[in-house]
GROMACS .gro file of C-alpha atoms in nm:
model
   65
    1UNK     CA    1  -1.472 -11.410   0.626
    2UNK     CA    2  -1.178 -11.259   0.814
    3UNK     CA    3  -0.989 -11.426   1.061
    4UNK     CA    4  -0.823 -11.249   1.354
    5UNK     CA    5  -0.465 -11.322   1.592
    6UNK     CA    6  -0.220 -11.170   1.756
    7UNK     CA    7   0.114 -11.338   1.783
    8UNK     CA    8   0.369 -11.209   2.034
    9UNK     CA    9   0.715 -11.274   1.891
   10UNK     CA   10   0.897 -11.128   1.595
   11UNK     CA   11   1.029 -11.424   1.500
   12UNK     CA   12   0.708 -11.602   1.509
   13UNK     CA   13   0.525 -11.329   1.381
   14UNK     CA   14   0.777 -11.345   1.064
   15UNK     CA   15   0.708 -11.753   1.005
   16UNK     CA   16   0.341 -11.655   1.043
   17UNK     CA   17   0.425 -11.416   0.768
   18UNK     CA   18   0.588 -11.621   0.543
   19UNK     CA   19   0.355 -11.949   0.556
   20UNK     CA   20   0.021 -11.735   0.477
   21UNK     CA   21   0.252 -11.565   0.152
   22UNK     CA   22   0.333 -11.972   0.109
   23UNK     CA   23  -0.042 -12.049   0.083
   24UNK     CA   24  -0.163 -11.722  -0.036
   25UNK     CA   25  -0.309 -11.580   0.177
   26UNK     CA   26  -0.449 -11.227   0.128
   27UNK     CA   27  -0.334 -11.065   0.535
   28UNK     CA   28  -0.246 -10.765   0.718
   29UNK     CA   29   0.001 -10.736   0.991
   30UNK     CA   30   0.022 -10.432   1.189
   31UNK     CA   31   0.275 -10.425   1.448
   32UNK     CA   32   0.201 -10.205   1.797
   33UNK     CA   33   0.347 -10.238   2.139
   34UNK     CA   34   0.138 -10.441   2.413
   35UNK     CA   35   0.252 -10.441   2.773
   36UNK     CA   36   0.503 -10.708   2.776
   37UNK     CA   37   0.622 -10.564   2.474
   38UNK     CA   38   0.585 -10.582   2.088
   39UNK     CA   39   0.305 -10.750   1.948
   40UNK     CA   40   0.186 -10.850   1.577
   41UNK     CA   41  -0.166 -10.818   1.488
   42UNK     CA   42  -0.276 -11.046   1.196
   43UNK     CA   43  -0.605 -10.991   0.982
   44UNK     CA   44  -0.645 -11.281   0.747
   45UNK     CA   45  -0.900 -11.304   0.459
   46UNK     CA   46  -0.985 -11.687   0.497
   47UNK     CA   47  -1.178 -11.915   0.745
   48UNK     CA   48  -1.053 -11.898   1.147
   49UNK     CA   49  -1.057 -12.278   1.095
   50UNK     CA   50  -0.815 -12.323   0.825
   51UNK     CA   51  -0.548 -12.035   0.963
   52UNK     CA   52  -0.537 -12.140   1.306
   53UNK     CA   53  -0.496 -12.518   1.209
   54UNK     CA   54  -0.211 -12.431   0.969
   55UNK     CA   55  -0.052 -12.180   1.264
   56UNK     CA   56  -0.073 -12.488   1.480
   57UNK     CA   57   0.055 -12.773   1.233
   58UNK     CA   58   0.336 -12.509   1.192
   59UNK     CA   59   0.384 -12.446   1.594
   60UNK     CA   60   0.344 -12.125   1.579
   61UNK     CA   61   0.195 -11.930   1.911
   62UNK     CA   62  -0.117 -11.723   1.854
   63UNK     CA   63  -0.347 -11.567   2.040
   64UNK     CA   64  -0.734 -11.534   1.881
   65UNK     CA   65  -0.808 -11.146   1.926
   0.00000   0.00000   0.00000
């Protein structure tokens, strides 16, 4: 199962980062540039429920994508 989100900051996008490494995570994060500027785009091998309740324990703003 693969878990999608896009997160809008750098600075989040490098906590995001660093708490799935933390847990261990298996992820991608491709970088591209979205209209109100960069944007991270994560791809997560684990279950939707799990990331996005650890992004939100963490405060971390995500979009799902």
């Amino acid at each position: 199962m693969e878990t999608h989100f896009i997160v809008l900051s750098e600075t989040y996008a490098e906590k995001a980062r660093l708490l799935l490494e933390r847990y261990r995570y298996r992820f991608r994060m491709q970088k591209y540039t979205a209209s109100s500027g960069c944007a991270y785009h994560f791809r997560v091998s684990a279950p939707s429920a799990a990331i996005y309740a650890l992004l939100t324990a963490q405060g971390i703003p995500y979009q799902i994508s």
